[in-house]
């Protein structure tokens, strides 16, 4: 696939996915949504890839949806408008349920849908000085398709304040409310990201995918309702080849085969 808005670099077990529309702060239009979703979706079946790093080329991580594109929806039919919104929702879901862990490398600005991508990723690491915001209400719109990921991550309390004011906030506050996992000076951002990547590479790739699915299944559910599911998952995973190899390696005081 010829990519215009996204750059994909395969770097051994790490796929580096760059939003690549720097002149517009990586604001995403229909083409960016399609390309980003396809790249992330196709990585699911790349067995050699174990970790995805998502970042933005140029001055910003991502300034959210392209406002000219969203504004143009007024001349679309209701059906077309819904299809475009669904495509955007699919993009966030593809990030969220990627079986490979997604580390977001966040700098500059992460606004609207850009902050949504941060929320949908697994481990967002931000440069100090990054500006965040759910600015939609200031534009007369709402942070709709990103809301499940953001509310899941920062909770209702912070969402009520930040969705309703649309105010911008900086990286330290983003960390306080749980939107990002770590903040570092910009010059240390790549090292901090690589630190997360190397921790993830120590884990069994199938176990990571299973652990992600587990979190998705148990979040917000009554223990009684998920207990049987958790029992079945551990019963399956501990007898799987990867589970057996991981435990055998521990007992034999060696590294498991996936650490290369
Ligand atoms: N949609 C479309 N274009 C956007 C955009 C967006 N979300 N964000 C930035 N751009 C464009 C600007 O229109 C400008 O285009 P131009 O050069 O043709 O005039 C270009 O990117 C540079 O933006 P500018 O505002 O001049 O740069 P800046 O460095 O002063 O500020 C931002 C960068 C990202 C902080 C600022 O552009 C911004 O706040 N953008 C709006 C983000 C937003 O609210 N997103 C939520 C969408 S739901």
PDB file of C-alpha atoms and ligand atoms in Angstrom:
ATOM      1  CA  UNK A   1       0.000   0.000   0.000  1.00  0.00           C
ATOM      2  CA  UNK A   2       1.280   3.423  -0.951  1.00  0.00           C
ATOM      3  CA  UNK A   3       1.083   5.549   2.179  1.00  0.00           C
ATOM      4  CA  UNK A   4       0.617   9.317   2.031  1.00  0.00           C
ATOM      5  CA  UNK A   5      -0.294  10.208   5.588  1.00  0.00           C
ATOM      6  CA  UNK A   6       1.423   7.467   7.556  1.00  0.00           C
ATOM      7  CA  UNK A   7       4.959   6.165   7.684  1.00  0.00           C
ATOM      8  CA  UNK A   8       5.652   2.589   8.776  1.00  0.00           C
ATOM      9  CA  UNK A   9       9.126   1.525   9.821  1.00  0.00           C
ATOM     10  CA  UNK A  10       9.688  -2.120  10.652  1.00  0.00           C
ATOM     11  CA  UNK A  11      12.544  -2.298  13.117  1.00  0.00           C
ATOM     12  CA  UNK A  12      12.977  -5.954  14.119  1.00  0.00           C
ATOM     13  CA  UNK A  13      10.274  -6.743  16.682  1.00  0.00           C
ATOM     14  CA  UNK A  14       9.171  -3.090  16.816  1.00  0.00           C
ATOM     15  CA  UNK A  15       6.839  -1.415  14.306  1.00  0.00           C
ATOM     16  CA  UNK A  16       7.208   2.342  14.357  1.00  0.00           C
ATOM     17  CA  UNK A  17       4.065   3.978  13.039  1.00  0.00           C
ATOM     18  CA  UNK A  18       4.321   7.690  12.390  1.00  0.00           C
ATOM     19  CA  UNK A  19       1.427   9.957  11.586  1.00  0.00           C
ATOM     20  CA  UNK A  20       2.988  11.927   8.787  1.00  0.00           C
ATOM     21  CA  UNK A  21       1.135  15.099   7.987  1.00  0.00           C
ATOM     22  CA  UNK A  22       3.397  17.479   9.880  1.00  0.00           C
ATOM     23  CA  UNK A  23       2.222  20.689   8.185  1.00  0.00           C
ATOM     24  CA  UNK A  24      -1.243  20.145   9.709  1.00  0.00           C
ATOM     25  CA  UNK A  25       0.050  18.869  13.070  1.00  0.00           C
ATOM     26  CA  UNK A  26      -1.065  15.400  11.942  1.00  0.00           C
ATOM     27  CA  UNK A  27      -4.734  16.351  11.966  1.00  0.00           C
ATOM     28  CA  UNK A  28      -6.539  13.361  10.568  1.00  0.00           C
ATOM     29  CA  UNK A  29      -8.779  13.477   7.544  1.00  0.00           C
ATOM     30  CA  UNK A  30     -10.449  10.520   5.833  1.00  0.00           C
ATOM     31  CA  UNK A  31      -7.215   9.378   4.175  1.00  0.00           C
ATOM     32  CA  UNK A  32      -5.232   9.452   7.414  1.00  0.00           C
ATOM     33  CA  UNK A  33      -7.969   7.518   9.223  1.00  0.00           C
ATOM     34  CA  UNK A  34      -8.026   4.865   6.471  1.00  0.00           C
ATOM     35  CA  UNK A  35      -4.254   4.517   6.271  1.00  0.00           C
ATOM     36  CA  UNK A  36      -3.634   4.484  10.003  1.00  0.00           C
ATOM     37  CA  UNK A  37      -6.326   1.922  10.610  1.00  0.00           C
ATOM     38  CA  UNK A  38      -5.091  -0.308   7.788  1.00  0.00           C
ATOM     39  CA  UNK A  39      -1.465  -0.150   8.913  1.00  0.00           C
ATOM     40  CA  UNK A  40      -2.411  -0.980  12.500  1.00  0.00           C
ATOM     41  CA  UNK A  41      -4.798  -3.702  11.423  1.00  0.00           C
ATOM     42  CA  UNK A  42      -2.262  -5.342   9.093  1.00  0.00           C
ATOM     43  CA  UNK A  43       0.331  -5.376  11.890  1.00  0.00           C
ATOM     44  CA  UNK A  44      -1.887  -7.842  13.753  1.00  0.00           C
ATOM     45  CA  UNK A  45      -0.788 -10.579  11.394  1.00  0.00           C
ATOM     46  CA  UNK A  46       2.913  -9.640  11.258  1.00  0.00           C
ATOM     47  CA  UNK A  47       4.292 -12.331  13.513  1.00  0.00           C
ATOM     48  CA  UNK A  48       7.734 -10.730  13.743  1.00  0.00           C
ATOM     49  CA  UNK A  49       6.269  -7.523  15.191  1.00  0.00           C
ATOM     50  CA  UNK A  50       5.767  -7.582  18.947  1.00  0.00           C
ATOM     51  CA  UNK A  51       5.448  -3.919  19.926  1.00  0.00           C
ATOM     52  CA  UNK A  52       4.017  -0.886  18.131  1.00  0.00           C
ATOM     53  CA  UNK A  53       5.247   2.637  18.787  1.00  0.00           C
ATOM     54  CA  UNK A  54       2.844   5.327  17.592  1.00  0.00           C
ATOM     55  CA  UNK A  55       4.166   8.854  17.160  1.00  0.00           C
ATOM     56  CA  UNK A  56       3.742  11.993  15.120  1.00  0.00           C
ATOM     57  CA  UNK A  57       6.188  13.553  12.660  1.00  0.00           C
ATOM     58  CA  UNK A  58       6.782  17.285  12.969  1.00  0.00           C
ATOM     59  CA  UNK A  59       5.878  19.588  15.831  1.00  0.00           C
ATOM     60  CA  UNK A  60       2.928  17.624  17.226  1.00  0.00           C
ATOM     61  CA  UNK A  61       1.737  14.149  18.057  1.00  0.00           C
ATOM     62  CA  UNK A  62      -1.717  14.879  16.631  1.00  0.00           C
ATOM     63  CA  UNK A  63      -4.089  17.863  16.540  1.00  0.00           C
ATOM     64  CA  UNK A  64      -7.159  15.607  16.289  1.00  0.00           C
ATOM     65  CA  UNK A  65      -9.662  15.421  13.503  1.00  0.00           C
ATOM     66  CA  UNK A  66      -9.126  17.726  10.542  1.00  0.00           C
ATOM     67  CA  UNK A  67     -11.576  20.524  11.231  1.00  0.00           C
ATOM     68  CA  UNK A  68     -11.988  21.422   7.554  1.00  0.00           C
ATOM     69  CA  UNK A  69     -12.899  17.776   6.858  1.00  0.00           C
ATOM     70  CA  UNK A  70     -15.359  17.652   9.773  1.00  0.00           C
ATOM     71  CA  UNK A  71     -16.904  20.943   8.740  1.00  0.00           C
ATOM     72  CA  UNK A  72     -17.386  19.631   5.193  1.00  0.00           C
ATOM     73  CA  UNK A  73     -19.627  16.868   6.579  1.00  0.00           C
ATOM     74  CA  UNK A  74     -22.491  19.371   6.443  1.00  0.00           C
ATOM     75  CA  UNK A  75     -22.709  18.702   2.713  1.00  0.00           C
ATOM     76  CA  UNK A  76     -22.596  14.909   3.130  1.00  0.00           C
ATOM     77  CA  UNK A  77     -25.685  12.745   3.384  1.00  0.00           C
ATOM     78  CA  UNK A  78     -26.531  11.438   6.826  1.00  0.00           C
ATOM     79  CA  UNK A  79     -25.413   7.992   5.672  1.00  0.00           C
ATOM     80  CA  UNK A  80     -22.002   9.251   4.468  1.00  0.00           C
ATOM     81  CA  UNK A  81     -21.585  11.261   7.631  1.00  0.00           C
ATOM     82  CA  UNK A  82     -22.255   8.154   9.733  1.00  0.00           C
ATOM     83  CA  UNK A  83     -19.814   6.091   7.641  1.00  0.00           C
ATOM     84  CA  UNK A  84     -17.007   8.615   8.210  1.00  0.00           C
ATOM     85  CA  UNK A  85     -17.726   8.662  11.943  1.00  0.00           C
ATOM     86  CA  UNK A  86     -17.744   4.861  11.992  1.00  0.00           C
ATOM     87  CA  UNK A  87     -14.368   4.786  10.241  1.00  0.00           C
ATOM     88  CA  UNK A  88     -12.980   7.032  12.956  1.00  0.00           C
ATOM     89  CA  UNK A  89     -14.490   4.868  15.686  1.00  0.00           C
ATOM     90  CA  UNK A  90     -12.914   1.813  14.002  1.00  0.00           C
ATOM     91  CA  UNK A  91      -9.513   3.485  14.111  1.00  0.00           C
ATOM     92  CA  UNK A  92      -9.629   4.008  17.891  1.00  0.00           C
ATOM     93  CA  UNK A  93     -10.928   0.487  18.401  1.00  0.00           C
ATOM     94  CA  UNK A  94      -8.103  -0.925  16.271  1.00  0.00           C
ATOM     95  CA  UNK A  95      -5.566   0.803  18.519  1.00  0.00           C
ATOM     96  CA  UNK A  96      -7.354  -0.281  21.682  1.00  0.00           C
ATOM     97  CA  UNK A  97      -7.765  -3.928  20.814  1.00  0.00           C
ATOM     98  CA  UNK A  98      -4.476  -4.411  18.981  1.00  0.00           C
ATOM     99  CA  UNK A  99      -3.050  -7.716  20.230  1.00  0.00           C
ATOM    100  CA  UNK A 100       0.380  -6.075  20.082  1.00  0.00           C
ATOM    101  CA  UNK A 101       0.968  -3.475  22.773  1.00  0.00           C
ATOM    102  CA  UNK A 102       0.916   0.133  21.589  1.00  0.00           C
ATOM    103  CA  UNK A 103       3.293   2.652  23.159  1.00  0.00           C
ATOM    104  CA  UNK A 104       2.299   6.229  22.278  1.00  0.00           C
ATOM    105  CA  UNK A 105       5.180   8.666  21.881  1.00  0.00           C
ATOM    106  CA  UNK A 106       3.499  11.977  22.620  1.00  0.00           C
ATOM    107  CA  UNK A 107       4.926  15.447  22.063  1.00  0.00           C
ATOM    108  CA  UNK A 108       3.826  18.929  21.002  1.00  0.00           C
ATOM    109  CA  UNK A 109       0.055  18.775  20.965  1.00  0.00           C
ATOM    110  CA  UNK A 110      -2.411  15.944  21.533  1.00  0.00           C
ATOM    111  CA  UNK A 111      -5.821  17.502  21.082  1.00  0.00           C
ATOM    112  CA  UNK A 112      -9.281  16.092  20.483  1.00  0.00           C
ATOM    113  CA  UNK A 113      -8.890  12.832  18.595  1.00  0.00           C
ATOM    114  CA  UNK A 114      -5.123  13.088  19.183  1.00  0.00           C
ATOM    115  CA  UNK A 115      -5.767  12.839  22.919  1.00  0.00           C
ATOM    116  CA  UNK A 116      -8.186  10.046  22.032  1.00  0.00           C
ATOM    117  CA  UNK A 117      -5.367   8.079  20.393  1.00  0.00           C
ATOM    118  CA  UNK A 118      -3.331   8.604  23.551  1.00  0.00           C
ATOM    119  CA  UNK A 119      -6.207   7.208  25.617  1.00  0.00           C
ATOM    120  CA  UNK A 120      -6.702   4.217  23.315  1.00  0.00           C
ATOM    121  CA  UNK A 121      -3.020   3.225  23.405  1.00  0.00           C
ATOM    122  CA  UNK A 122      -1.586   0.995  26.106  1.00  0.00           C
ATOM    123  CA  UNK A 123       1.360   2.957  27.432  1.00  0.00           C
ATOM    124  CA  UNK A 124       1.415   6.655  26.557  1.00  0.00           C
ATOM    125  CA  UNK A 125       4.671   8.450  27.352  1.00  0.00           C
ATOM    126  CA  UNK A 126       4.647  12.242  26.947  1.00  0.00           C
ATOM    127  CA  UNK A 127       7.230  14.974  26.683  1.00  0.00           C
ATOM    128  CA  UNK A 128       6.931  17.695  29.284  1.00  0.00           C
ATOM    129  CA  UNK A 129       5.461  20.708  27.550  1.00  0.00           C
ATOM    130  CA  UNK A 130       2.967  18.697  25.509  1.00  0.00           C
ATOM    131  CA  UNK A 131      -0.442  20.386  25.312  1.00  0.00           C
ATOM    132  CA  UNK A 132      -3.471  18.168  25.791  1.00  0.00           C
ATOM    133  CA  UNK A 133      -7.129  19.036  25.499  1.00  0.00           C
ATOM    134  CA  UNK A 134     -10.567  17.757  24.703  1.00  0.00           C
ATOM    135  CA  UNK A 135     -11.265  20.997  22.901  1.00  0.00           C
ATOM    136  CA  UNK A 136     -14.347  19.839  21.005  1.00  0.00           C
ATOM    137  CA  UNK A 137     -16.945  21.838  22.935  1.00  0.00           C
ATOM    138  CA  UNK A 138     -15.044  25.027  22.142  1.00  0.00           C
ATOM    139  CA  UNK A 139     -15.661  24.192  18.497  1.00  0.00           C
ATOM    140  CA  UNK A 140     -19.316  23.445  19.101  1.00  0.00           C
ATOM    141  CA  UNK A 141     -18.813  19.684  18.732  1.00  0.00           C
ATOM    142  CA  UNK A 142     -18.263  16.796  21.165  1.00  0.00           C
ATOM    143  CA  UNK A 143     -15.554  14.185  21.851  1.00  0.00           C
ATOM    144  CA  UNK A 144     -17.930  11.399  20.896  1.00  0.00           C
ATOM    145  CA  UNK A 145     -16.110   8.397  19.437  1.00  0.00           C
ATOM    146  CA  UNK A 146     -13.102   8.849  21.724  1.00  0.00           C
ATOM    147  CA  UNK A 147     -15.204   9.089  24.878  1.00  0.00           C
ATOM    148  CA  UNK A 148     -15.221   5.379  25.860  1.00  0.00           C
ATOM    149  CA  UNK A 149     -11.417   5.281  25.799  1.00  0.00           C
ATOM    150  CA  UNK A 150     -10.936   8.602  27.548  1.00  0.00           C
ATOM    151  CA  UNK A 151     -13.518   8.059  30.266  1.00  0.00           C
ATOM    152  CA  UNK A 152     -12.110   4.563  30.788  1.00  0.00           C
ATOM    153  CA  UNK A 153      -8.689   6.048  31.283  1.00  0.00           C
ATOM    154  CA  UNK A 154      -9.264   9.268  33.258  1.00  0.00           C
ATOM    155  CA  UNK A 155     -12.629   8.481  34.891  1.00  0.00           C
ATOM    156  CA  UNK A 156     -15.851  10.410  35.001  1.00  0.00           C
ATOM    157  CA  UNK A 157     -14.635  13.082  37.386  1.00  0.00           C
ATOM    158  CA  UNK A 158     -11.814  14.432  35.216  1.00  0.00           C
ATOM    159  CA  UNK A 159     -13.852  13.853  32.033  1.00  0.00           C
ATOM    160  CA  UNK A 160     -16.663  16.006  33.368  1.00  0.00           C
ATOM    161  CA  UNK A 161     -14.293  18.880  33.891  1.00  0.00           C
ATOM    162  CA  UNK A 162     -12.199  18.512  30.750  1.00  0.00           C
ATOM    163  CA  UNK A 163     -14.924  17.572  28.264  1.00  0.00           C
ATOM    164  CA  UNK A 164     -17.135  20.405  29.491  1.00  0.00           C
ATOM    165  CA  UNK A 165     -14.582  23.187  29.656  1.00  0.00           C
ATOM    166  CA  UNK A 166     -12.586  22.101  26.605  1.00  0.00           C
ATOM    167  CA  UNK A 167      -9.625  23.686  28.324  1.00  0.00           C
ATOM    168  CA  UNK A 168      -6.072  22.812  27.386  1.00  0.00           C
ATOM    169  CA  UNK A 169      -3.769  21.267  29.974  1.00  0.00           C
ATOM    170  CA  UNK A 170      -0.164  20.225  30.134  1.00  0.00           C
ATOM    171  CA  UNK A 171       1.640  16.930  30.470  1.00  0.00           C
ATOM    172  CA  UNK A 172       2.021  16.895  34.259  1.00  0.00           C
ATOM    173  CA  UNK A 173      -1.739  17.207  34.657  1.00  0.00           C
ATOM    174  CA  UNK A 174      -2.251  14.569  31.983  1.00  0.00           C
ATOM    175  CA  UNK A 175      -0.171  12.230  34.095  1.00  0.00           C
ATOM    176  CA  UNK A 176      -1.977  13.148  37.311  1.00  0.00           C
ATOM    177  CA  UNK A 177      -5.324  12.186  35.798  1.00  0.00           C
ATOM    178  CA  UNK A 178      -3.938   9.001  34.262  1.00  0.00           C
ATOM    179  CA  UNK A 179      -4.144  10.057  30.625  1.00  0.00           C
ATOM    180  CA  UNK A 180      -0.438   9.351  30.188  1.00  0.00           C
ATOM    181  CA  UNK A 181       1.724   6.948  32.172  1.00  0.00           C
ATOM    182  CA  UNK A 182       4.929   8.991  32.233  1.00  0.00           C
ATOM    183  CA  UNK A 183       6.266  12.439  31.481  1.00  0.00           C
ATOM    184  CA  UNK A 184       9.885  13.202  30.634  1.00  0.00           C
ATOM    185  CA  UNK A 185      11.841  16.141  29.232  1.00  0.00           C
ATOM    186  CA  UNK A 186      11.484  16.128  25.435  1.00  0.00           C
ATOM    187  CA  UNK A 187      15.145  15.234  24.928  1.00  0.00           C
ATOM    188  CA  UNK A 188      14.575  12.054  26.961  1.00  0.00           C
ATOM    189  CA  UNK A 189      11.362  11.039  25.194  1.00  0.00           C
ATOM    190  CA  UNK A 190      12.865   8.487  22.814  1.00  0.00           C
ATOM    191  CA  UNK A 191      14.879   6.867  25.591  1.00  0.00           C
ATOM    192  CA  UNK A 192      11.781   6.671  27.785  1.00  0.00           C
ATOM    193  CA  UNK A 193       9.814   5.076  24.942  1.00  0.00           C
ATOM    194  CA  UNK A 194      12.599   2.574  24.269  1.00  0.00           C
ATOM    195  CA  UNK A 195      12.630   1.733  27.983  1.00  0.00           C
ATOM    196  CA  UNK A 196       8.946   0.756  27.776  1.00  0.00           C
ATOM    197  CA  UNK A 197       9.583  -1.184  24.564  1.00  0.00           C
ATOM    198  CA  UNK A 198      12.384  -3.205  26.124  1.00  0.00           C
ATOM    199  CA  UNK A 199      10.211  -4.109  29.119  1.00  0.00           C
ATOM    200  CA  UNK A 200       7.457  -5.247  26.762  1.00  0.00           C
ATOM    201  CA  UNK A 201       9.899  -7.403  24.784  1.00  0.00           C
ATOM    202  CA  UNK A 202      10.594  -9.421  27.914  1.00  0.00           C
ATOM    203  CA  UNK A 203       6.986 -10.582  28.012  1.00  0.00           C
ATOM    204  CA  UNK A 204       5.531 -13.464  26.029  1.00  0.00           C
ATOM    205  CA  UNK A 205       3.809 -12.031  22.936  1.00  0.00           C
ATOM    206  CA  UNK A 206       0.769 -14.294  23.250  1.00  0.00           C
ATOM    207  CA  UNK A 207       0.600 -13.604  26.967  1.00  0.00           C
ATOM    208  CA  UNK A 208       0.513  -9.849  26.223  1.00  0.00           C
ATOM    209  CA  UNK A 209      -2.375 -10.315  23.789  1.00  0.00           C
ATOM    210  CA  UNK A 210      -4.198 -12.451  26.345  1.00  0.00           C
ATOM    211  CA  UNK A 211      -3.537  -9.913  29.120  1.00  0.00           C
ATOM    212  CA  UNK A 212      -4.958  -7.110  26.971  1.00  0.00           C
ATOM    213  CA  UNK A 213      -8.074  -9.135  26.231  1.00  0.00           C
ATOM    214  CA  UNK A 214      -8.374  -9.904  29.942  1.00  0.00           C
ATOM    215  CA  UNK A 215      -8.321  -6.236  30.931  1.00  0.00           C
ATOM    216  CA  UNK A 216     -10.955  -5.458  28.306  1.00  0.00           C
ATOM    217  CA  UNK A 217     -13.181  -8.225  29.524  1.00  0.00           C
ATOM    218  CA  UNK A 218     -12.978  -7.549  33.269  1.00  0.00           C
ATOM    219  CA  UNK A 219     -12.962  -3.734  33.339  1.00  0.00           C
ATOM    220  CA  UNK A 220     -16.198  -2.351  34.739  1.00  0.00           C
ATOM    221  CA  UNK A 221     -17.709  -5.813  35.294  1.00  0.00           C
ATOM    222  CA  UNK A 222     -18.903  -7.536  38.466  1.00  0.00           C
ATOM    223  CA  UNK A 223     -16.408 -10.085  39.742  1.00  0.00           C
ATOM    224  CA  UNK A 224     -19.136 -12.746  39.805  1.00  0.00           C
ATOM    225  CA  UNK A 225     -19.795 -12.109  36.122  1.00  0.00           C
ATOM    226  CA  UNK A 226     -16.198 -12.483  34.969  1.00  0.00           C
ATOM    227  CA  UNK A 227     -14.860 -15.084  37.373  1.00  0.00           C
ATOM    228  CA  UNK A 228     -15.637 -18.053  35.114  1.00  0.00           C
ATOM    229  CA  UNK A 229     -13.979 -16.269  32.196  1.00  0.00           C
ATOM    230  CA  UNK A 230     -10.816 -15.620  34.239  1.00  0.00           C
ATOM    231  CA  UNK A 231     -10.726 -19.250  35.371  1.00  0.00           C
ATOM    232  CA  UNK A 232     -10.946 -20.455  31.778  1.00  0.00           C
ATOM    233  CA  UNK A 233      -8.279 -18.039  30.560  1.00  0.00           C
ATOM    234  CA  UNK A 234      -5.631 -19.103  33.077  1.00  0.00           C
ATOM    235  CA  UNK A 235      -6.541 -22.779  32.576  1.00  0.00           C
ATOM    236  CA  UNK A 236      -5.937 -22.369  28.819  1.00  0.00           C
ATOM    237  CA  UNK A 237      -2.898 -20.101  28.958  1.00  0.00           C
ATOM    238  CA  UNK A 238      -0.879 -22.072  31.500  1.00  0.00           C
ATOM    239  CA  UNK A 239      -0.932 -25.184  29.335  1.00  0.00           C
ATOM    240  CA  UNK A 240      -0.217 -23.247  26.094  1.00  0.00           C
ATOM    241  CA  UNK A 241       3.242 -23.601  24.494  1.00  0.00           C
ATOM    242  CA  UNK A 242       4.193 -20.077  25.538  1.00  0.00           C
ATOM    243  CA  UNK A 243       2.992 -20.531  29.103  1.00  0.00           C
ATOM    244  CA  UNK A 244       4.848 -23.822  29.387  1.00  0.00           C
ATOM    245  CA  UNK A 245       8.029 -22.315  27.924  1.00  0.00           C
ATOM    246  CA  UNK A 246       7.882 -19.274  30.224  1.00  0.00           C
ATOM    247  CA  UNK A 247       7.459 -21.297  33.385  1.00  0.00           C
ATOM    248  CA  UNK A 248       9.990 -23.938  32.304  1.00  0.00           C
ATOM    249  CA  UNK A 249      12.549 -21.180  31.615  1.00  0.00           C
ATOM    250  CA  UNK A 250      12.023 -19.742  35.084  1.00  0.00           C
ATOM    251  CA  UNK A 251      12.433 -23.112  36.751  1.00  0.00           C
ATOM    252  CA  UNK A 252      15.512 -23.886  34.653  1.00  0.00           C
ATOM    253  CA  UNK A 253      16.949 -20.448  35.501  1.00  0.00           C
ATOM    254  CA  UNK A 254      17.250 -19.359  31.869  1.00  0.00           C
ATOM    255  CA  UNK A 255      15.571 -16.800  29.644  1.00  0.00           C
ATOM    256  CA  UNK A 256      12.436 -17.804  27.714  1.00  0.00           C
ATOM    257  CA  UNK A 257      12.866 -18.370  23.975  1.00  0.00           C
ATOM    258  CA  UNK A 258      10.939 -15.218  22.945  1.00  0.00           C
ATOM    259  CA  UNK A 259      13.564 -12.903  24.470  1.00  0.00           C
ATOM    260  CA  UNK A 260      15.808 -13.700  21.484  1.00  0.00           C
TER     261      UNK A 260
HETATM  262  N1  LIG B   1      -7.635  20.492  11.667  1.00  0.00           N
HETATM  263  C1  LIG B   1      -7.234  21.081  10.542  1.00  0.00           C
HETATM  264  N2  LIG B   1      -6.130  21.841  10.469  1.00  0.00           N
HETATM  265  C2  LIG B   1      -5.413  21.990  11.577  1.00  0.00           C
HETATM  266  C3  LIG B   1      -5.773  21.384  12.788  1.00  0.00           C
HETATM  267  C4  LIG B   1      -6.945  20.592  12.808  1.00  0.00           C
HETATM  268  N3  LIG B   1      -7.351  19.922  13.909  1.00  0.00           N
HETATM  269  N4  LIG B   1      -4.859  21.707  13.726  1.00  0.00           N
HETATM  270  C5  LIG B   1      -3.955  22.490  13.110  1.00  0.00           C
HETATM  271  N5  LIG B   1      -4.281  22.661  11.818  1.00  0.00           N
HETATM  272  C6  LIG B   1      -3.603  23.454  10.802  1.00  0.00           C
HETATM  273  C7  LIG B   1      -3.889  24.940  10.973  1.00  0.00           C
HETATM  274  O1  LIG B   1      -5.115  25.268  10.414  1.00  0.00           O
HETATM  275  C8  LIG B   1      -2.717  25.549  10.234  1.00  0.00           C
HETATM  276  O2  LIG B   1      -2.974  25.485   8.852  1.00  0.00           O
HETATM  277  P1  LIG B   1      -2.485  26.685   7.889  1.00  0.00           P
HETATM  278  O3  LIG B   1      -0.981  26.642   7.987  1.00  0.00           O
HETATM  279  O4  LIG B   1      -3.016  26.289   6.562  1.00  0.00           O
HETATM  280  O5  LIG B   1      -3.076  27.947   8.452  1.00  0.00           O
HETATM  281  C9  LIG B   1      -1.571  24.562  10.533  1.00  0.00           C
HETATM  282  O6  LIG B   1      -2.200  23.339  10.950  1.00  0.00           O
HETATM  283  C10 LIG B   1      -0.688  25.053  11.627  1.00  0.00           C
HETATM  284  O7  LIG B   1      -1.487  25.366  12.762  1.00  0.00           O
HETATM  285  P2  LIG B   1      -1.273  26.689  13.649  1.00  0.00           P
HETATM  286  O8  LIG B   1      -2.466  26.845  14.522  1.00  0.00           O
HETATM  287  O9  LIG B   1      -0.888  27.820  12.784  1.00  0.00           O
HETATM  288  O10 LIG B   1       0.015  26.235  14.484  1.00  0.00           O
HETATM  289  P3  LIG B   1       0.391  26.492  16.007  1.00  0.00           P
HETATM  290  O11 LIG B   1       1.738  25.923  16.174  1.00  0.00           O
HETATM  291  O12 LIG B   1       0.128  27.904  16.389  1.00  0.00           O
HETATM  292  O13 LIG B   1      -0.656  25.607  16.843  1.00  0.00           O
HETATM  293  C11 LIG B   1      -1.997  23.684  17.400  1.00  0.00           C
HETATM  294  C12 LIG B   1      -0.729  24.205  16.697  1.00  0.00           C
HETATM  295  C13 LIG B   1      -2.095  22.185  17.076  1.00  0.00           C
HETATM  296  C14 LIG B   1      -1.838  23.879  18.914  1.00  0.00           C
HETATM  297  C15 LIG B   1      -3.228  24.475  16.894  1.00  0.00           C
HETATM  298  O14 LIG B   1      -3.257  24.407  15.480  1.00  0.00           O
HETATM  299  C16 LIG B   1      -4.548  23.976  17.375  1.00  0.00           C
HETATM  300  O15 LIG B   1      -4.925  24.273  18.486  1.00  0.00           O
HETATM  301  N6  LIG B   1      -5.299  23.235  16.538  1.00  0.00           N
HETATM  302  C17 LIG B   1      -6.685  22.856  16.820  1.00  0.00           C
HETATM  303  C18 LIG B   1      -6.659  21.536  17.529  1.00  0.00           C
HETATM  304  C19 LIG B   1      -8.009  21.114  18.008  1.00  0.00           C
HETATM  305  O16 LIG B   1      -8.748  21.808  18.684  1.00  0.00           O
HETATM  306  N7  LIG B   1      -8.313  19.850  17.663  1.00  0.00           N
HETATM  307  C20 LIG B   1      -9.525  19.210  18.061  1.00  0.00           C
HETATM  308  C21 LIG B   1     -10.226  18.723  16.849  1.00  0.00           C
HETATM  309  S1  LIG B   1     -11.706  17.870  17.293  1.00  0.00           S
END
